[in-house]
XYZ file of C-alpha atoms in Angstrom:
502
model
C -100.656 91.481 59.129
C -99.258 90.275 56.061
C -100.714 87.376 54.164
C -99.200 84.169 55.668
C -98.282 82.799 52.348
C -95.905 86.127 51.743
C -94.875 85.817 55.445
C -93.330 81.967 54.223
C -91.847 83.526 51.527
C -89.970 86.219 53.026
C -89.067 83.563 55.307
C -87.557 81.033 52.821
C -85.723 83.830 51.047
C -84.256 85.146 54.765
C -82.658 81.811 55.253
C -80.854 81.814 51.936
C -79.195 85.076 52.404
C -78.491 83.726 55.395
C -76.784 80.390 54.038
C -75.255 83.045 51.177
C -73.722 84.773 54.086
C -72.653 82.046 56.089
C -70.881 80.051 52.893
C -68.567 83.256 53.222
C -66.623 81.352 55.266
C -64.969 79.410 53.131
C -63.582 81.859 49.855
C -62.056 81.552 46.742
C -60.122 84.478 46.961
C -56.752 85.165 45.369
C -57.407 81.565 43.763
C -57.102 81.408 39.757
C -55.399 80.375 36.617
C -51.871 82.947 35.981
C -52.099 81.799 31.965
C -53.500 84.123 29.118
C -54.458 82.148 26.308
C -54.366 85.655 24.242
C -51.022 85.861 24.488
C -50.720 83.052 21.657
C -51.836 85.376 18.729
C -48.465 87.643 18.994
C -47.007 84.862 17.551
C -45.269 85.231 13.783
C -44.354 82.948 10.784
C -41.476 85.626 10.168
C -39.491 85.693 6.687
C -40.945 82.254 5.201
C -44.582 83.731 5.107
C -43.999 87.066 3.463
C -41.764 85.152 0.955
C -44.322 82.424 -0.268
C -46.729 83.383 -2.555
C -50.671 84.410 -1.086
C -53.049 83.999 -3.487
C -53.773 80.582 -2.874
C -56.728 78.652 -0.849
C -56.010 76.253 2.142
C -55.425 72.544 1.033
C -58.252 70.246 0.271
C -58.971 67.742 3.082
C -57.626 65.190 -0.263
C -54.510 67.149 -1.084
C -53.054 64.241 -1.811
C -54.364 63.975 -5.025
C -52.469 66.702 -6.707
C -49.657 63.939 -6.866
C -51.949 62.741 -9.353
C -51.198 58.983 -8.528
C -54.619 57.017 -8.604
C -52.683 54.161 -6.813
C -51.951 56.589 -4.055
C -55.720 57.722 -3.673
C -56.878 54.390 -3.312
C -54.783 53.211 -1.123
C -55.796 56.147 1.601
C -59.140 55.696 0.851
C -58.505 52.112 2.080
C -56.761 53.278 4.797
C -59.484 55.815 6.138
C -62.208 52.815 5.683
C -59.579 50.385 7.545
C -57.490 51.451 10.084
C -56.945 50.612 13.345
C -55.856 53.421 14.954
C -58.874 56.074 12.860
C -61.259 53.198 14.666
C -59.452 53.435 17.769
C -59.850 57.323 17.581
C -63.433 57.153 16.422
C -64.568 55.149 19.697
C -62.486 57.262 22.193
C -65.160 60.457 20.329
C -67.675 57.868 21.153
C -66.662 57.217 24.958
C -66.212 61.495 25.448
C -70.158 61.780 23.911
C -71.148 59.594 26.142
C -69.370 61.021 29.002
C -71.126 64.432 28.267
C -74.214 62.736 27.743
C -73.628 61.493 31.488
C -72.517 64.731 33.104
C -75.016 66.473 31.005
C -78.044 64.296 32.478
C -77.291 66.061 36.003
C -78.981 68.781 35.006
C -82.042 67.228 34.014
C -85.168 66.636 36.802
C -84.147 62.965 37.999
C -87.556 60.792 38.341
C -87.741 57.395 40.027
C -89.890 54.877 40.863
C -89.245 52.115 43.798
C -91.079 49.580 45.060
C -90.791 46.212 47.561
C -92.879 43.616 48.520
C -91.415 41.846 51.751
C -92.916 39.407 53.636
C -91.492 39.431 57.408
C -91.010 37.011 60.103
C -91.147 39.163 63.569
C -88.456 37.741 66.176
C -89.965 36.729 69.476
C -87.243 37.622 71.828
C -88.276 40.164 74.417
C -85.774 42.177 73.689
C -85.398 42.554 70.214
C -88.931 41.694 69.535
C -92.063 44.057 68.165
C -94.257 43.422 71.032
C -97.449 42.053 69.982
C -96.180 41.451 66.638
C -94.007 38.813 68.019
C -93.687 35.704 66.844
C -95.931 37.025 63.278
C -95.618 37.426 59.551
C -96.338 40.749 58.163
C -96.316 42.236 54.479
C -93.883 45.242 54.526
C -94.743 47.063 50.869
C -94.345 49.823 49.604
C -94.336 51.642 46.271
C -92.944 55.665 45.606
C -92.998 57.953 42.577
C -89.468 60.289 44.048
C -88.562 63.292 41.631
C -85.706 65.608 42.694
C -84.363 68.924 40.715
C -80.731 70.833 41.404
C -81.496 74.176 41.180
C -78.361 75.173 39.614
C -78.166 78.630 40.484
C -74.695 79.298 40.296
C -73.681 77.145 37.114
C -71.823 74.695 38.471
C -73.444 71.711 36.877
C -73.801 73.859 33.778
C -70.248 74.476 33.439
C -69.388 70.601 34.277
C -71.390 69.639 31.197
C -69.531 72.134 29.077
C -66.458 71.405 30.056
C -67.423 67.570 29.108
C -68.840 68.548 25.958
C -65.791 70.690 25.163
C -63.699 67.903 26.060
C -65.845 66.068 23.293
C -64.778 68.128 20.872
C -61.385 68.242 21.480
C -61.222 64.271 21.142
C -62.910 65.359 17.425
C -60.135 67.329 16.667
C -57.563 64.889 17.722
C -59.646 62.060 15.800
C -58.821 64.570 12.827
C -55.206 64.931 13.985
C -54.814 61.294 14.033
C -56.243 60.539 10.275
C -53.817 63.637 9.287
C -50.740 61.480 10.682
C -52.065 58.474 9.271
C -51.948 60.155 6.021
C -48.729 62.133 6.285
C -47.360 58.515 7.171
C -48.621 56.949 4.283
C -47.863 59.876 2.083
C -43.902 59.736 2.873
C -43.594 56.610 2.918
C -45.600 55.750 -0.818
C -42.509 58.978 -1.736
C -39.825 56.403 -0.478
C -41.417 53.778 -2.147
C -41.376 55.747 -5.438
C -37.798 56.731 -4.751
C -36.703 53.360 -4.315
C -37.437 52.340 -7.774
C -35.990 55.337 -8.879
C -32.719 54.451 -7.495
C -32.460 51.070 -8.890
C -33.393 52.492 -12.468
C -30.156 54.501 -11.786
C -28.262 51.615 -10.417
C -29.127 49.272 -13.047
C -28.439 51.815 -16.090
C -25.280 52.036 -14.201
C -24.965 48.350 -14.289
C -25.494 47.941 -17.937
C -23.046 51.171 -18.962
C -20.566 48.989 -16.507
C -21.155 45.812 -18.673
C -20.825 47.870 -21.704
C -17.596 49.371 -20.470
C -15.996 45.824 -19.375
C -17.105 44.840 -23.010
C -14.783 47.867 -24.577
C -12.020 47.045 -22.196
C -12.115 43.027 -23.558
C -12.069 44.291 -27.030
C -9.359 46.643 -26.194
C -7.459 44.184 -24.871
C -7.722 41.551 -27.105
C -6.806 43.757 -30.227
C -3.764 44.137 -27.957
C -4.566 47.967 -27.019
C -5.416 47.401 -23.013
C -3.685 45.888 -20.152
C -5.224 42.816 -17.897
C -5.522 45.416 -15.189
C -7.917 47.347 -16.555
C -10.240 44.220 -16.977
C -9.820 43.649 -13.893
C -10.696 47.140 -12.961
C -13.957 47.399 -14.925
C -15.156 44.101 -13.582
C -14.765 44.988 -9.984
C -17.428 47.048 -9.295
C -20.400 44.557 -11.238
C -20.766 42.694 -7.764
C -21.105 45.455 -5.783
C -23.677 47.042 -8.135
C -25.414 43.667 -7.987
C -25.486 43.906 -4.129
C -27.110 47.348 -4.083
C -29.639 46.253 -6.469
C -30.383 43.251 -4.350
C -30.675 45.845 -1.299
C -32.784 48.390 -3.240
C -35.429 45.406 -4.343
C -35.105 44.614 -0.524
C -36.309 48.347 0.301
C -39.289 47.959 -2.523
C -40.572 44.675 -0.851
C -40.419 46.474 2.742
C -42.064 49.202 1.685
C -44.855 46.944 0.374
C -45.277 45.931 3.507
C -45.320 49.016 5.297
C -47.822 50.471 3.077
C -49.996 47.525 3.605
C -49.901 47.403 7.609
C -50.894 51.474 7.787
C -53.799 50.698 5.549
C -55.003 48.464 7.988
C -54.359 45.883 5.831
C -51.804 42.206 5.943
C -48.544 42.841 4.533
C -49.683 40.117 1.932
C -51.619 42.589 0.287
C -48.560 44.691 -0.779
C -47.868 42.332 -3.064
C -50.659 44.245 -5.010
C -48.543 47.559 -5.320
C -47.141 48.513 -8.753
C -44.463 51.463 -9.114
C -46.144 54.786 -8.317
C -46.321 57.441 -10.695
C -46.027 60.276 -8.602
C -46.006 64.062 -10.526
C -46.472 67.346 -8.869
C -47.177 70.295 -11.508
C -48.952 72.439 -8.976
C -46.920 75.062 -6.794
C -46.715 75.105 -2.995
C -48.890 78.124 -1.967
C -50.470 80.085 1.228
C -53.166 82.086 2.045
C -52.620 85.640 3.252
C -53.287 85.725 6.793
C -52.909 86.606 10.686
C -50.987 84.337 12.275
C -53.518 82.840 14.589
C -55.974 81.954 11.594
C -52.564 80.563 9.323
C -52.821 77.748 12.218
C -56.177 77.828 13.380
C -56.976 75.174 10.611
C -54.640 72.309 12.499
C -56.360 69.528 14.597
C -53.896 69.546 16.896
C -54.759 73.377 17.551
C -58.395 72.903 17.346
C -58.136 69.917 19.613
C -55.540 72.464 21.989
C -57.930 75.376 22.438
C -60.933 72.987 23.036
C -58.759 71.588 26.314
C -58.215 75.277 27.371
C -61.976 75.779 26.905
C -62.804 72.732 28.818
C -60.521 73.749 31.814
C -61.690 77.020 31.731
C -65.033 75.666 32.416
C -63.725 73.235 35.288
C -62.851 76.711 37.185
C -66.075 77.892 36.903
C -67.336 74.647 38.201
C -64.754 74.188 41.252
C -65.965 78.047 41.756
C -69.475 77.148 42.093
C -68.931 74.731 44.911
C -68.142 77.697 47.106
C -71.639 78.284 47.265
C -75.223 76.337 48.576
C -76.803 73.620 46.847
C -80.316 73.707 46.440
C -82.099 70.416 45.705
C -85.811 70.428 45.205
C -86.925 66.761 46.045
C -90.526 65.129 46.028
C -92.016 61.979 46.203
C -95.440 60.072 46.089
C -96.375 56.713 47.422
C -97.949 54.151 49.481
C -96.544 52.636 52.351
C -97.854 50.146 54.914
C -96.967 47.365 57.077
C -98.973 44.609 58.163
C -102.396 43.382 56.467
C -102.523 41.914 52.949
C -99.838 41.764 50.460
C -101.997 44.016 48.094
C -103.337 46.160 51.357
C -100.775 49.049 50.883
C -102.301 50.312 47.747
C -105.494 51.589 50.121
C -105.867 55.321 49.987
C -105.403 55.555 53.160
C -101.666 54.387 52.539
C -100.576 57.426 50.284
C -97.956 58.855 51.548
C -96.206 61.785 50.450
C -92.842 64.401 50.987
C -91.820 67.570 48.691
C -89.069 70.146 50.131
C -86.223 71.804 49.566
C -82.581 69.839 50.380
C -79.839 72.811 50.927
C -76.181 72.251 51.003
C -73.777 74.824 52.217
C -70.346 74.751 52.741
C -69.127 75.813 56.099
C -65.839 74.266 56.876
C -64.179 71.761 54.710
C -60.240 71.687 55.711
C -59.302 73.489 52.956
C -60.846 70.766 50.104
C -62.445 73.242 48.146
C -59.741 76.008 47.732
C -56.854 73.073 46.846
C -59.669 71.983 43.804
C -60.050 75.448 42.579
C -56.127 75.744 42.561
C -55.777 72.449 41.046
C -58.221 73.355 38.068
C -56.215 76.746 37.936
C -53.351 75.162 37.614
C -54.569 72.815 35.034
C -55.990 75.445 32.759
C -52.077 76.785 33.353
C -51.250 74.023 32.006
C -53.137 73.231 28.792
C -52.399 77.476 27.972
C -48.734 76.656 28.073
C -49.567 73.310 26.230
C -51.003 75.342 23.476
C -48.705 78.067 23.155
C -46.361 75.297 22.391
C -48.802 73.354 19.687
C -49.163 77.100 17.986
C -45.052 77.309 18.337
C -45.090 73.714 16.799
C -47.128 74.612 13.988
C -45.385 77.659 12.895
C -41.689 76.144 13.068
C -43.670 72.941 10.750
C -45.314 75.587 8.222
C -41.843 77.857 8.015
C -39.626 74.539 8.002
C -40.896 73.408 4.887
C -41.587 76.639 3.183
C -37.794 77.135 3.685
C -37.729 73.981 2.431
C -39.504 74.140 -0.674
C -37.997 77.403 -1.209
C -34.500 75.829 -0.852
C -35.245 72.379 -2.739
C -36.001 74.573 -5.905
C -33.207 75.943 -6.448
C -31.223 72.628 -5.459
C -32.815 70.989 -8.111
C -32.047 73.675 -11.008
C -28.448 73.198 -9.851
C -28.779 69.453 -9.878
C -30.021 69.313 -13.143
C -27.310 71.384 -14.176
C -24.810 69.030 -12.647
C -26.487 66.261 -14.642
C -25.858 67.729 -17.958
C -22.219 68.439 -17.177
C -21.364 65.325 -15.939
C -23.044 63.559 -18.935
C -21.074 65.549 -21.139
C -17.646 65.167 -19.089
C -18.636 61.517 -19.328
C -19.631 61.227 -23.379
C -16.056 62.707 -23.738
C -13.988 60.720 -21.449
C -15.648 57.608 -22.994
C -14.860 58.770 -26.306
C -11.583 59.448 -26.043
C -11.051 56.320 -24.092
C -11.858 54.222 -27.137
C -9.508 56.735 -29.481
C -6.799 55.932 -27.078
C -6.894 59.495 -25.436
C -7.554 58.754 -21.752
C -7.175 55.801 -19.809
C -9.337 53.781 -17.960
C -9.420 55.464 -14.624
C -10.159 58.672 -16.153
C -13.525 56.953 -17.448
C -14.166 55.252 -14.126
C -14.239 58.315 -12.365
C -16.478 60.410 -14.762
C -18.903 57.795 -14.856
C -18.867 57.630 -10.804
C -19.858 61.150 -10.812
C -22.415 61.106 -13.286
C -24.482 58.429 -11.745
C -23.713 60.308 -7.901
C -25.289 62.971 -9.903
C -28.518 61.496 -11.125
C -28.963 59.994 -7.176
C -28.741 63.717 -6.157
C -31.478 64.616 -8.397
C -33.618 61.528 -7.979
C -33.528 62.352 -3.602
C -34.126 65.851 -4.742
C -37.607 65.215 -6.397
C -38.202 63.006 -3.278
C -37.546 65.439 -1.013
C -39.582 68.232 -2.923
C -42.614 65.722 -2.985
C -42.137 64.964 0.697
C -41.659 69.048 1.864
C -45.247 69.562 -0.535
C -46.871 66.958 1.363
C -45.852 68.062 4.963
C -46.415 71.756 3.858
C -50.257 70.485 3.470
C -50.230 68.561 6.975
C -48.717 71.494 8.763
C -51.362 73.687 7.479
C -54.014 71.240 8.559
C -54.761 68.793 5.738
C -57.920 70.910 4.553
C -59.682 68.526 7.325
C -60.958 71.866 9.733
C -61.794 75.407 9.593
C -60.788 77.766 12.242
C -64.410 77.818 13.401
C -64.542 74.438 14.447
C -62.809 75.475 17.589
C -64.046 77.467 20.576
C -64.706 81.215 20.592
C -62.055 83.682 22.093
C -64.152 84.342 24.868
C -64.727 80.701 25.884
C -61.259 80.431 26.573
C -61.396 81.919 29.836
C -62.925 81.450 33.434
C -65.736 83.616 33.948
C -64.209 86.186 36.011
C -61.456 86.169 34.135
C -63.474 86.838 30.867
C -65.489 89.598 32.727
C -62.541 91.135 34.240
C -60.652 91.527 30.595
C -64.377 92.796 29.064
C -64.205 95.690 31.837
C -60.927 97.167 31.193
């Protein structure tokens, strides 16, 4: 005969085949996520890539400071320390820890110790009553060590705790995402800011070369050379030129404020802000690299793949549930009723229970195979959702290196603009006061001359601004591609096995 303890075994493992065969009932077949998340790295930059240059590193997580503006740097360093929306993002990594913490704890052995002491008053009706104790007072005490242990043999509270861990990460990335906007906010608006006062230097040299014109028409006129109309002419346009200084000094003062509220800061503070003295000598450059690693660096991707990896982990989970549960559960005490209120600690009051619990599915209406095709078709969802952040990312990165690209060549013809117009302007002037040209002649060239210098004045804007969203759209030098999941955490189990075997 065979030994009884082997008979028990045999036994115990006979009646989880059997539960393994019986949970049959209810399958997860032809349940599962359509999505690839491979499919993303076919994706291309195209003509803008092979046109930039590729000898070049990716930005520093302070890029910033290659507009060499020590203003500027302080100000986001301010901003970092102070602002609302980098705390905001910093608890929300806080509340996802502790979340995974939580879900992560499920795993562990679970240990717990209860205890009463109750003093009861037995009812005397017939009835209801507890015979002879009737109409008595008893202790009712007890005290129990319980420890309990889910064998997790299929992974399902494993892959629960990564998918809250991965979820973790992702709110990381984001936190990253949201100090790159934060910057890239501050960044373009500290370029208006510059611009602004650029403008009024050209509005108020326009001014003056006005006043200095309405001067020469005076003298003109009173050695009996000009007409009243053209006085009247050269003094029209001084209020107007007044008014768009006024509205320029309104723009500087707004800015201030702006500046001030996204470093976390009153708008009184603004007050503090001098003119920037913004200068970019370096040139816009890539790296030389696959497509998927030219993006790879961007929160928003990192933070993208880690919400694929997290729902690819809630279908392993809802997969799990197809199958038994097997708690091991124990517990130690001492339990008694009636006698002293210290009685129940006696020995011969231990009491004690250790099993297994086991949970199998049978029949559930359908509850688990609508979760697993819910998770599916949330995993669905966050592939498509970062297909689209990869799209995102490219069109950003292209955009401005056509950008750049363009802007340079803008501003060489700008300049040249410039230097005609300043010359078609010296000349007109001059032979205005030899009695050559008339006054409208000198109007118009200095119109175009100062139209001119605005062009060139947006155009160094615009140049700064495409630098400084060439460095967000490549990422802001705040990740490296490894901070996000591996390929092959990207997919469901199955799914993973299934594209290993082919």
């Amino acid at each position: 005969m065979l030994d009884l303890s082997i008979r028990r075994g045999l036994g115990v493992c006979g009646v989880f085949v059997i539960f393994a065969t019986i949970a049959g009932c209810i399958s997860s077949r032809g349940l599962g996520p359509a999505a690839d998340p491979d499919a993303a790295e076919d994706l291309s930059l195209g003509e803008a890539t092979r046109a930039a240059r590729q000898d070049a590193a990716w930005p520093d997580s302070d890029w910033w400071q290659v507009l060499h503006d020590p203003q500027l740097n302080r100000w986001i360093d301010t901003a970092l320390a102070r602002s609302p929306s980098l705390a905001e993002a910093r608890a929300r990594i806080r509340q996802s820890m502790a979340y995974a913490g939580l879900t992560e704890s499920e795993e562990a052995p679970q240990l717990n110790l209860d205890g009463q002491l109750r003093r009861h008053q037995w009812p005397t009706d017939n009835f209801y009553g507890p015979g002879e104790l009737a109409d008595s007072r008893t202790w009712d005490n007890n005290l129990a060590l319980g420890a309990s242990y889910l064998l997790d043999f299929w992974g399902r509270e494993h892959n629960r705790t990564e998918a809250a861990l991965n979820r973790a990460q992702a709110s990381v990335a984001e936190a990253r995402s949201v100090q790159l906007s934060l910057v890239d906010q501050l960044v373009r608006a500290y370029i208006r800011f510059s611009l602004y006062y650029a403008q009024r230097d050209v509005k108020r040299s326009l001014l003056k070369q006005q006043r200095h014109i309405l001067e020469l028409v005076e003298k003109r006129l009173d050695g009996g050379l000009g007409t009243e109309l053209e006085v009247t002419q050269a003094r029209a346009p001084i209020p107007a030129m007044r008014q768009e200084l006024e509205d320029l000094d309104e723009k500087i003062q707004l800015s201030r404020n702006e500046l001030a509220v996204l470093a976390g800061r009153s708008p009184a503070a603004g007050s503090a802000l001098h003119r920037p003295a913004l200068s970019l000598t370096e040139a816009p450059v890539i790296p030389e690299s696959i497509p998927l690693a030219l993006v790879g660096h961007r929160p928003d991707v990192v933070a993208s793949r880690w919400r694929v990896a997290a729902y690819a982990r809630d279908i392993d989970a809802a997969r799990a549930d197809f199958y038994p549960n097997v708690n091991l559960a124990a517990s130690v005490g001492f339990s008694a009723v009636q006698g002293g209120m210290l009685d129940f600690l006696d020995s011969d009051k231990f009491t004690y229970s250790a099993g297994p619990v086991l949970s199998l599915p049978v029949f559930d209406g359908g509850a688990r195979r609508s979760a697993l095709a819910g998770k599916s078709a949330e995993y669905d969802v966050a592939v498509a959702g970062y297909r689209q952040t990869l799209l995102n990312a490219l069109r950003g990165i292209s955009d401005q290196l056509v950008r750049l690209h363009s802007l340079d060549k803008q501003q060489a013809m700008a300049a040249e603009a410039v230097a005609v117009a300043q010359e078609s302007y010296d000349l007109t002037l001059e032979a205005y006061e030899g009695g050559l040209s008339d006054y409208l002649d000198v109007l118009n060239t200095e119109q175009n001359l100062y139209k001119q210098k605005l062009v060139v004045e947006r155009l160094v804007a615009s140049r700064l601004a495409a630098h400084a969203e060439l460095q967000v759209a490549l990422g802001g030098g705040l990740m490296s591609e490894a901070a996000g999941p591996e390929a092959g955490r990207l997919q469901p189990a199955d799914e993973a096995a299934a594209n290993d075997g082919r």
